[in-house]
XYZ file of C-alpha atoms in Angstrom:
657
model
C 0.000 0.000 0.000
C 1.371 3.422 -0.977
C 1.306 5.494 2.183
C 1.357 8.962 0.596
C -0.488 10.951 -2.067
C 2.580 12.660 -3.519
C 6.326 12.087 -3.306
C 9.324 13.463 -5.137
C 12.748 14.963 -4.687
C 12.713 18.490 -3.307
C 14.448 19.718 -6.482
C 11.746 18.192 -8.714
C 9.017 19.557 -6.415
C 10.485 23.062 -6.745
C 10.472 22.808 -10.561
C 6.893 21.463 -10.744
C 3.863 23.734 -10.981
C 1.260 23.850 -8.240
C -1.293 22.543 -10.752
C 0.826 19.448 -11.451
C 1.383 18.736 -7.764
C -2.272 19.196 -6.830
C -3.279 17.050 -9.798
C -1.270 14.133 -8.423
C -2.549 14.751 -4.898
C -6.139 14.784 -6.165
C -5.629 11.632 -8.212
C -4.426 9.663 -5.167
C -6.956 11.187 -2.764
C -9.425 8.489 -1.721
C -12.144 10.958 -0.752
C -14.162 13.580 -2.577
C -11.856 16.571 -3.044
C -13.296 19.596 -1.260
C -12.349 23.147 -2.265
C -11.092 23.799 1.280
C -8.596 20.943 0.946
C -7.454 22.195 -2.452
C -6.934 25.679 -1.022
C -4.930 24.278 1.900
C -2.673 22.325 -0.472
C -2.082 25.462 -2.550
C -1.023 27.425 0.541
C 1.261 24.611 1.762
C 2.896 24.304 -1.668
C 3.535 28.045 -1.856
C 5.088 28.103 1.629
C 7.319 25.112 0.906
C 8.490 26.424 -2.465
C 9.594 29.592 -0.664
C 11.257 27.735 2.233
C 12.981 24.767 0.570
C 14.867 26.284 -2.367
C 18.288 25.779 -0.748
C 17.776 22.173 0.431
C 18.262 18.727 -1.115
C 16.142 15.776 -0.070
C 12.675 14.310 -0.520
C 9.143 15.469 0.166
C 5.998 13.453 0.933
C 2.482 14.931 1.047
C -0.402 13.320 2.995
C 1.640 10.540 4.595
C -0.682 7.916 6.121
C -0.751 6.989 9.807
C -3.209 4.038 9.705
C -3.121 3.455 13.472
C -4.604 6.915 13.983
C -6.623 6.960 10.782
C -4.946 10.261 9.848
C -2.394 11.682 7.416
C 0.640 13.880 8.071
C 0.450 17.057 5.974
C 4.090 16.863 4.864
C 7.173 14.765 5.657
C 10.575 16.087 4.592
C 13.714 13.938 4.460
C 16.740 16.265 4.492
C 20.220 14.928 5.233
C 19.861 12.873 8.431
C 16.583 14.354 9.732
C 12.918 13.434 9.344
C 10.811 16.611 9.483
C 7.117 16.130 10.325
C 5.165 19.239 9.253
C 1.631 20.058 10.321
C 0.072 23.205 8.816
C -2.727 25.130 10.505
C -3.915 27.418 7.736
C -5.327 30.732 8.979
C -4.333 30.108 12.621
C -2.594 32.793 14.694
C -2.099 30.651 17.799
C -0.480 27.279 18.522
C -3.296 25.300 20.109
C -2.536 22.445 22.522
C -4.409 19.857 20.447
C -2.418 20.891 17.350
C 0.869 20.525 19.252
C -0.213 17.077 20.440
C -1.230 16.186 16.891
C 2.217 16.810 15.352
C 3.843 15.138 18.353
C 1.593 12.076 17.958
C 2.534 11.750 14.292
C 6.232 11.904 15.174
C 5.841 9.377 17.997
C 4.070 7.019 15.618
C 7.017 7.098 13.211
C 9.536 6.785 16.048
C 7.780 3.818 17.665
C 6.368 1.889 14.725
C 8.170 2.811 11.471
C 11.277 0.649 11.145
C 13.386 3.082 9.098
C 12.542 6.001 11.394
C 13.656 4.376 14.676
C 17.272 5.558 14.710
C 16.977 8.976 13.075
C 16.322 12.419 14.488
C 12.661 13.385 14.104
C 11.652 17.052 14.212
C 7.933 17.797 14.664
C 7.121 21.271 13.308
C 3.795 23.063 13.737
C 3.220 25.937 11.295
C 0.478 28.442 12.136
C 0.260 30.436 8.908
C -0.864 33.708 10.545
C 1.358 33.587 13.654
C 3.687 36.473 14.484
C 7.477 36.123 14.313
C 9.166 34.690 17.411
C 12.288 32.729 18.316
C 11.732 28.968 18.144
C 13.255 26.622 20.715
C 14.910 23.405 19.554
C 15.616 20.707 22.148
C 15.478 16.943 22.594
C 13.100 15.243 25.008
C 14.593 13.520 28.088
C 13.636 10.103 26.688
C 16.922 9.910 24.713
C 15.190 8.559 21.608
C 16.173 11.245 19.067
C 12.815 13.004 19.105
C 12.641 16.782 19.449
C 10.020 18.715 21.330
C 7.462 20.153 18.854
C 8.817 23.310 17.203
C 6.348 26.165 16.660
C 6.901 28.536 13.753
C 5.310 30.568 10.967
C 5.922 30.418 7.177
C 8.454 33.255 7.229
C 10.742 31.483 9.738
C 10.317 27.899 8.508
C 13.567 27.916 6.498
C 15.524 29.141 9.539
C 13.984 26.417 11.728
C 15.012 23.697 9.253
C 18.562 25.067 9.091
C 18.845 25.175 12.891
C 17.611 21.589 13.244
C 20.158 20.402 10.669
C 22.951 22.065 12.688
C 21.617 20.218 15.730
C 21.648 16.753 14.079
C 24.313 14.118 13.580
C 24.628 10.689 11.995
C 24.387 9.182 8.516
C 22.188 10.712 5.839
C 18.855 9.009 5.191
C 18.283 7.262 1.859
C 14.761 8.422 0.999
C 13.785 5.340 -1.024
C 14.826 3.032 1.813
C 12.979 5.194 4.326
C 9.768 5.204 2.259
C 9.708 1.398 1.978
C 10.427 0.771 5.665
C 8.153 -1.683 7.456
C 5.334 -0.095 9.458
C 4.399 -2.264 12.454
C 1.983 -0.362 14.686
C 0.354 -1.577 17.886
C -2.777 0.536 18.251
C -4.886 0.839 21.362
C -8.180 -1.020 21.058
C -9.942 2.333 20.607
C -7.588 3.344 17.783
C -7.928 -0.107 16.216
C -11.734 -0.033 16.250
C -11.730 3.404 14.613
C -9.239 2.317 11.942
C -11.162 -0.877 11.138
C -14.453 1.018 10.979
C -12.758 3.326 8.457
C -11.927 0.388 6.171
C -8.343 -0.300 7.190
C -7.415 -3.974 7.396
C -5.986 -5.601 10.487
C -2.676 -5.984 8.623
C -2.475 -2.180 8.271
C -2.683 -1.606 11.995
C -0.916 -4.529 13.634
C 2.584 -5.809 14.130
C 3.659 -8.592 11.812
C 7.162 -9.378 13.022
C 8.534 -12.878 13.362
C 8.183 -12.905 17.155
C 4.408 -12.686 17.054
C 1.675 -14.744 15.473
C 0.395 -12.325 12.892
C -3.076 -11.111 13.803
C -3.936 -11.230 10.110
C -3.195 -14.981 10.122
C -5.571 -15.531 13.028
C -8.239 -13.368 11.425
C -7.854 -15.132 8.071
C -8.064 -18.541 9.748
C -11.399 -17.601 11.316
C -12.683 -16.178 8.010
C -11.812 -19.499 6.358
C -13.764 -21.335 9.049
C -16.760 -19.063 8.458
C -16.640 -19.794 4.725
C -16.232 -23.513 5.453
C -19.247 -23.530 7.760
C -21.390 -21.716 5.200
C -20.291 -23.928 2.275
C -20.740 -27.213 4.143
C -23.750 -26.277 6.303
C -21.723 -26.858 9.460
C -21.830 -25.398 12.923
C -18.418 -24.396 14.227
C -17.153 -22.924 17.477
C -13.559 -21.728 17.727
C -11.642 -20.554 20.764
C -9.065 -17.790 20.313
C -6.698 -17.599 23.261
C -3.855 -15.276 24.094
C -1.864 -13.458 26.719
C -3.187 -10.101 28.035
C -2.929 -7.468 25.323
C -2.195 -9.955 22.535
C -4.934 -8.604 20.279
C -7.842 -11.010 20.806
C -10.380 -8.190 20.822
C -8.760 -6.693 17.732
C -9.189 -10.017 15.908
C -12.847 -10.081 16.946
C -13.478 -6.540 15.742
C -11.753 -7.332 12.450
C -13.964 -10.382 11.855
C -17.121 -8.426 12.727
C -16.100 -5.608 10.410
C -15.240 -7.965 7.519
C -18.665 -9.552 7.651
C -20.848 -6.484 8.111
C -22.102 -6.806 4.520
C -25.568 -8.310 4.936
C -25.807 -9.240 1.243
C -23.052 -11.865 1.588
C -25.211 -13.806 4.026
C -22.435 -13.983 6.625
C -23.594 -11.146 8.882
C -21.656 -11.081 12.134
C -21.814 -9.241 15.419
C -19.177 -8.408 18.045
C -20.618 -9.108 21.498
C -19.130 -8.164 24.841
C -20.383 -8.265 28.391
C -17.833 -5.593 29.256
C -20.157 -2.584 29.560
C -17.425 0.087 29.766
C -15.647 -1.344 26.706
C -18.843 -1.442 24.621
C -19.871 2.086 25.617
C -16.405 3.555 25.049
C -15.921 1.921 21.648
C -19.378 2.974 20.461
C -18.845 6.549 21.594
C -15.354 6.714 20.080
C -16.539 5.376 16.709
C -19.500 7.741 16.692
C -17.433 10.829 17.572
C -14.804 9.965 14.990
C -17.340 9.470 12.208
C -19.158 12.724 13.035
C -15.858 14.657 13.133
C -14.688 13.219 9.809
C -17.939 14.128 8.123
C -17.726 17.658 9.529
C -14.182 18.021 8.171
C -15.429 17.446 4.616
C -18.460 19.677 5.059
C -21.144 17.039 5.606
C -23.765 17.491 8.295
C -24.692 14.273 10.016
C -26.659 13.583 13.174
C -24.824 11.810 15.972
C -27.851 9.570 16.552
C -27.745 8.283 12.982
C -24.078 7.364 13.288
C -24.644 5.737 16.668
C -27.370 3.505 15.202
C -24.994 2.149 12.572
C -22.261 1.608 15.163
C -24.659 -0.452 17.298
C -24.918 -3.065 14.536
C -21.136 -3.509 14.717
C -20.685 -3.702 18.508
C -23.403 -4.948 20.862
C -23.745 -5.715 24.530
C -23.983 -9.482 24.949
C -26.707 -9.088 27.568
C -28.921 -7.200 25.123
C -28.329 -9.951 22.542
C -29.208 -12.559 25.185
C -32.395 -10.740 26.210
C -33.503 -10.422 22.593
C -33.078 -14.172 22.159
C -35.081 -14.761 25.356
C -38.015 -12.806 23.952
C -37.747 -14.015 20.358
C -37.445 -17.715 19.601
C -36.445 -17.244 15.969
C -32.781 -17.576 14.937
C -30.854 -14.328 15.369
C -30.207 -12.336 12.204
C -26.460 -12.931 12.488
C -24.919 -16.270 11.541
C -21.616 -15.345 13.176
C -21.327 -14.251 16.813
C -18.019 -13.141 18.320
C -18.000 -13.277 22.110
C -15.293 -11.094 23.621
C -13.881 -12.171 26.985
C -15.877 -15.399 26.725
C -14.330 -16.639 29.966
C -16.485 -14.093 31.781
C -19.813 -15.693 30.798
C -21.876 -16.762 33.818
C -21.980 -20.237 35.264
C -25.245 -22.117 35.797
C -25.971 -20.862 39.326
C -25.318 -17.196 38.510
C -27.466 -17.417 35.362
C -30.337 -19.207 37.124
C -30.307 -16.620 39.951
C -30.295 -13.746 37.472
C -33.156 -15.172 35.394
C -35.255 -15.774 38.485
C -34.591 -12.413 40.173
C -34.315 -10.050 37.184
C -36.269 -11.717 34.371
C -38.961 -13.516 36.376
C -38.071 -16.872 34.777
C -38.098 -19.352 37.693
C -37.324 -22.542 35.748
C -34.300 -21.530 33.695
C -31.877 -24.463 33.370
C -28.949 -23.266 31.240
C -25.676 -21.526 32.003
C -24.966 -18.417 29.959
C -22.583 -20.227 27.552
C -25.109 -23.003 26.971
C -27.912 -20.531 26.266
C -25.765 -18.422 23.929
C -24.779 -21.530 21.951
C -28.467 -22.485 21.761
C -29.282 -19.109 20.187
C -26.909 -19.717 17.258
C -27.971 -23.377 17.087
C -31.433 -22.188 16.052
C -30.100 -21.683 12.538
C -31.071 -24.719 10.468
C -28.164 -24.407 8.061
C -24.922 -23.084 9.569
C -23.505 -20.916 12.316
C -20.143 -19.891 13.754
C -19.284 -18.851 17.292
C -15.913 -17.235 18.005
C -14.937 -17.218 21.675
C -12.150 -14.778 22.545
C -10.649 -16.145 25.742
C -8.288 -14.380 28.128
C -6.384 -16.562 30.558
C -6.626 -15.756 34.258
C -8.924 -12.780 33.806
C -12.144 -13.837 35.536
C -12.812 -10.979 37.958
C -16.551 -11.210 38.722
C -18.311 -13.710 40.966
C -20.090 -16.298 38.809
C -17.772 -16.045 35.817
C -17.506 -19.580 34.510
C -14.234 -19.529 32.620
C -13.592 -21.545 29.469
C -14.627 -24.914 30.949
C -18.358 -24.102 30.954
C -18.348 -23.455 27.194
C -16.767 -26.855 26.579
C -19.000 -28.668 29.064
C -22.072 -27.058 27.453
C -20.966 -28.394 24.078
C -20.423 -31.838 25.585
C -23.842 -31.860 27.256
C -26.040 -30.493 24.504
C -24.293 -29.918 21.166
C -22.410 -33.040 20.036
C -22.612 -32.069 16.338
C -20.747 -28.766 16.642
C -17.151 -28.777 15.385
C -14.589 -27.383 17.803
C -11.487 -25.537 16.603
C -9.146 -24.866 19.453
C -5.611 -23.867 20.345
C -3.278 -26.502 21.792
C -2.272 -23.780 24.329
C -5.417 -24.531 26.339
C -3.194 -26.768 28.455
C -1.912 -23.646 30.249
C -3.029 -23.241 33.858
C -4.904 -19.982 33.247
C -7.428 -21.770 31.021
C -9.842 -23.955 33.004
C -7.017 -24.676 35.454
C -5.275 -26.610 32.704
C -8.175 -29.065 32.244
C -9.704 -27.694 29.045
C -8.194 -30.323 26.767
C -9.202 -33.132 29.144
C -12.813 -32.013 28.785
C -12.754 -32.689 25.037
C -10.443 -35.725 24.846
C -13.334 -38.110 24.033
C -15.166 -35.745 21.720
C -15.172 -36.187 17.951
C -14.598 -33.365 15.465
C -12.063 -31.435 17.522
C -9.338 -29.690 15.504
C -6.193 -27.981 16.773
C -4.793 -24.875 15.087
C -1.786 -22.932 16.314
C -3.081 -19.756 14.637
C -5.827 -19.555 17.260
C -3.366 -18.628 20.021
C -1.722 -15.201 20.289
C 1.352 -15.588 22.455
C 2.860 -12.096 22.319
C 1.431 -8.976 23.938
C 0.754 -6.291 21.337
C -0.300 -3.803 23.987
C 3.141 -3.374 25.491
C 4.976 -2.864 22.200
C 8.068 -1.907 24.192
C 8.191 -5.204 26.072
C 6.831 -8.482 24.791
C 7.796 -10.251 28.038
C 5.614 -8.082 30.290
C 2.771 -10.601 30.614
C 5.279 -13.297 31.621
C 6.748 -10.934 34.224
C 3.355 -10.225 35.774
C 2.385 -13.906 35.765
C 5.590 -14.916 37.556
C 5.242 -11.973 39.974
C 1.726 -13.064 40.946
C 2.701 -16.742 41.054
C 5.566 -15.830 43.449
C 8.177 -17.270 41.139
C 10.770 -14.654 42.010
C 13.573 -16.226 39.977
C 11.432 -16.171 36.837
C 10.144 -12.675 37.664
C 13.703 -11.324 37.922
C 14.627 -12.976 34.631
C 11.634 -11.471 32.855
C 12.240 -8.053 34.383
C 15.773 -8.075 33.005
C 14.251 -8.659 29.564
C 11.828 -5.720 29.787
C 13.471 -3.041 31.893
C 15.455 -1.286 29.155
C 12.410 -0.788 26.938
C 9.579 -0.785 29.457
C 10.313 1.211 32.605
C 8.712 0.042 35.841
C 9.348 2.186 38.903
C 8.394 1.692 42.541
C 7.570 4.382 45.072
C 5.694 4.932 48.324
C 4.661 8.453 47.370
C 1.598 8.881 45.113
C 2.657 12.396 44.130
C 5.952 11.030 42.820
C 4.008 8.462 40.822
C 1.816 11.185 39.304
C 4.801 13.330 38.403
C 6.501 10.354 36.769
C 3.469 9.831 34.521
C 3.417 13.470 33.432
C 7.147 13.489 32.755
C 6.981 10.332 30.661
C 3.898 11.028 28.524
C 4.278 12.937 25.261
C 1.654 14.240 22.864
C -1.743 12.729 23.611
C -0.304 9.568 25.179
C -2.888 8.667 27.788
C -2.028 8.080 31.421
C -4.035 7.509 34.582
C -4.279 5.935 38.027
C -5.637 2.384 38.330
C -6.570 0.612 41.558
C -8.308 -2.529 42.732
C -12.064 -2.229 43.304
C -11.347 -3.513 46.842
C -8.831 -0.727 47.563
C -11.019 1.094 50.076
C -8.282 2.474 52.332
C -6.713 4.828 49.809
C -9.065 7.651 50.818
C -6.293 9.514 52.696
C -4.595 9.753 49.281
C -7.765 11.250 47.718
C -8.635 7.952 46.013
C -12.185 6.749 46.565
C -13.087 3.637 44.566
C -16.757 4.129 45.468
C -16.882 7.571 43.874
C -18.854 7.515 40.571
C -16.619 7.608 37.484
C -17.735 7.733 33.851
C -15.361 5.553 31.783
C -16.289 7.375 28.562
C -14.995 10.687 29.922
C -12.024 9.000 31.614
C -10.833 7.324 28.404
C -11.947 9.769 25.699
C -11.897 13.288 27.188
C -8.921 15.557 26.638
C -6.370 17.048 29.002
C -8.534 20.076 29.732
C -11.401 17.938 31.110
C -11.327 17.266 34.875
C -13.173 13.980 34.252
C -10.399 12.594 32.069
C -7.687 10.179 33.158
C -5.127 12.947 32.497
C -6.326 14.930 35.522
C -5.237 12.129 37.893
C -8.245 12.695 40.130
C -10.716 9.948 39.173
C -9.322 6.418 39.146
C -10.226 3.320 37.145
C -10.655 -0.147 38.666
C -10.238 -3.533 36.991
C -13.922 -3.399 36.009
C -13.504 -0.111 34.146
C -10.246 -0.937 32.399
C -10.370 -4.627 31.484
C -10.016 -4.920 27.718
C -8.705 -1.349 27.443
C -5.277 0.197 27.946
C -3.256 3.263 28.787
C 0.145 4.335 27.546
C 1.410 4.953 31.088
C -0.255 3.788 34.295
C 0.122 4.359 37.987
C -0.936 1.206 39.858
C -1.717 2.185 43.440
C -1.645 -0.844 45.756
C -3.809 -1.195 48.843
C -3.966 -3.644 51.724
C -6.506 -5.891 49.996
C -3.756 -7.919 48.306
C -0.706 -8.234 50.561
C 2.528 -10.128 50.358
C 3.336 -11.646 53.717
C 5.381 -14.691 54.773
C 6.143 -15.650 51.165
C 2.502 -15.747 50.061
C -0.333 -13.464 48.967
C -2.984 -12.638 51.566
C -6.404 -11.474 50.367
C -8.757 -9.131 52.231
C -11.949 -7.154 51.772
C -12.781 -4.039 53.760
C -16.178 -4.253 55.458
C -17.464 -1.753 58.003
C -14.395 -0.461 59.795
C -11.821 -3.206 59.261
C -10.221 -5.655 56.863
C -11.675 -9.177 56.723
C -9.739 -12.206 55.517
C -11.100 -13.645 52.245
C -11.482 -17.386 52.683
C -13.254 -18.576 49.533
C -10.784 -19.793 46.916
C -12.922 -18.378 44.127
C -12.833 -14.860 45.599
C -9.085 -15.152 46.193
C -8.653 -15.970 42.506
C -10.774 -12.962 41.461
C -8.638 -10.587 43.527
C -5.410 -12.016 42.129
C -6.824 -11.649 38.619
C -7.849 -8.064 39.387
C -4.203 -7.210 40.026
C -3.221 -9.141 36.887
C -5.524 -6.847 34.917
C -4.201 -3.690 36.603
C -0.558 -4.635 36.064
C -0.981 -5.357 32.348
C -2.826 -2.203 31.242
C 0.115 0.056 30.351
C 1.656 -0.045 26.882
C 4.847 1.869 27.595
C 5.596 1.736 31.315
C 4.155 2.011 34.797
C 4.721 3.355 38.243
C 3.698 1.161 41.167
C 2.777 3.016 44.340
C 2.714 1.064 47.604
C 1.774 3.540 50.363
C 3.647 3.537 53.639
C 0.490 3.225 55.699
C 0.034 4.937 59.041
C 0.833 3.409 62.425
C -1.897 5.555 64.030
C -4.566 4.142 61.724
C -5.291 0.419 62.365
C -6.858 0.102 58.894
C -3.603 1.279 57.284
C -1.054 -0.463 59.460
C 2.358 -0.241 57.740
C 2.579 -4.034 58.025
C -0.232 -4.256 55.441
C 2.015 -2.594 52.853
C 5.654 -3.172 53.785
C 5.755 -6.831 52.721
C 4.378 -6.021 49.266
C 6.828 -3.160 48.796
C 9.823 -5.299 49.814
C 8.713 -8.156 47.543
C 8.425 -5.849 44.516
C 11.750 -4.230 45.366
C 13.356 -7.674 45.573
C 12.290 -8.372 41.974
C 14.426 -5.410 40.965
C 12.002 -2.589 40.164
C 13.697 0.802 40.257
C 12.878 2.723 43.444
C 12.073 6.407 43.017
């Protein structure tokens, strides 16, 4: 895929007419060309012809950033520097969101574009009506050859480029090699959903290096199974497993998006019981679509967009309720269940149906009922279960075993496609394969397991580190920390303010950061953290830096229930006395009334451990862990509740602030 609308040497660009350049831009433009866009290109071309006549190099217009679903106005390759130019035509001021925009583009190249990794990148924001002023040129403290965004106007652009070139060092960049460099992004799930909804493929927005099972391979495998089921009138269920952040949800969204076309007869739906995830993705897709339409001059009602988004992503409980009230087969032949391990067991489902739906004689677990809904089709159906290991965090969540046992009890004719990795302890306590050993029509496919975290693109070993940390395998934890620490910083402190400052110092552009805590962390109130205080996940995840409800403000906090399935760039995990390390083991507590009570049920102990697994695997680029000191005058915050945890984490080797 060509990632730009126009490219040439700077010398050829200077000799070409504006009409010729705009003609090529228009020819490669995938959207209807608006007069406003044409005018903007004319202004940019005029400015660049004036500013570049003493430089040699290459120029790229409208360079694609698929992960963000956006295009950089102009990229210049001059000597050993990559210049990222964002023009704000008619602007007198340098707005914060515009600064973040050019910074985000530069970070994307630095992090995900192979031939940009080692070179100096200079983000430049040009406000065409800004007054003259002296620009500052300096590197960020991250030591990754990325400059702070440089603000300038057209008159001073040439001087800025010259000053940056004096600042740089290293070998000159070969433009052709740079342009063909591999782009291997790892988008957040919100970015991925937006990109897919805007007709990008999963291969455009995911890593495809040799260390990871390519998400496109997994997605293609499932598409082949869908076509097989339709051609042969079969009913197929496949289980997609993977480590936290490996891209299971992304695969599910890709499949749902591929099969949105109702005319093909393979209509699919992405279903999740994760209310915050569903609401955030729907809102993000709706806002993005409305904004894009506004940019090209189209008026569109938010409600209309939201209705179309709802066909793409649905709440599994609404799907379930519709099937309870309507005994016909659902419209969709393909149902993708995200976080399938969180479906309810028999007892939880029976209690819910009796208390909330007034159905006293319900006899199916949630997995068994959901399979029955797709089984209503007389011809074919496909169920895709996206399964996270060790992530059950609600009481009554059945895990993977209930899906398999439901198939064994009631659906002997369904074909099962499964990953051989279901032997791992996180999946049905390692018994998943035993449950199907006597069943016919079971097929194993390696493509159905995603073994590498795509979330933490800086450290593929993070999930292994957290697993060994929680399993108290300190030797393995130390080994894994050595593998991640140079690319994925993890720091330890007893001071929440230091943790907050660390987040702000680390984040650049619109990189999102926030505080995450366990839902049982009820004795963090002295630190202005109240887990019972209402928090709207949509505002927390989608609002900007100026909004007090956003994660950026570091006032509201997210718990495992808000953040499961989502991610931050940088997180501050604040640890309370609910999950304590003491005498070489984890102790689990809940705070009731005025004191901590020991949790005795094994199931609840597992949920709390999994809650911390979720919290510790949310950050893509690094995290601060805050273990408060406690207070000897407060029996609910006895320092003993915290000291053991702090010492254990310090023993693993985390850097102490």
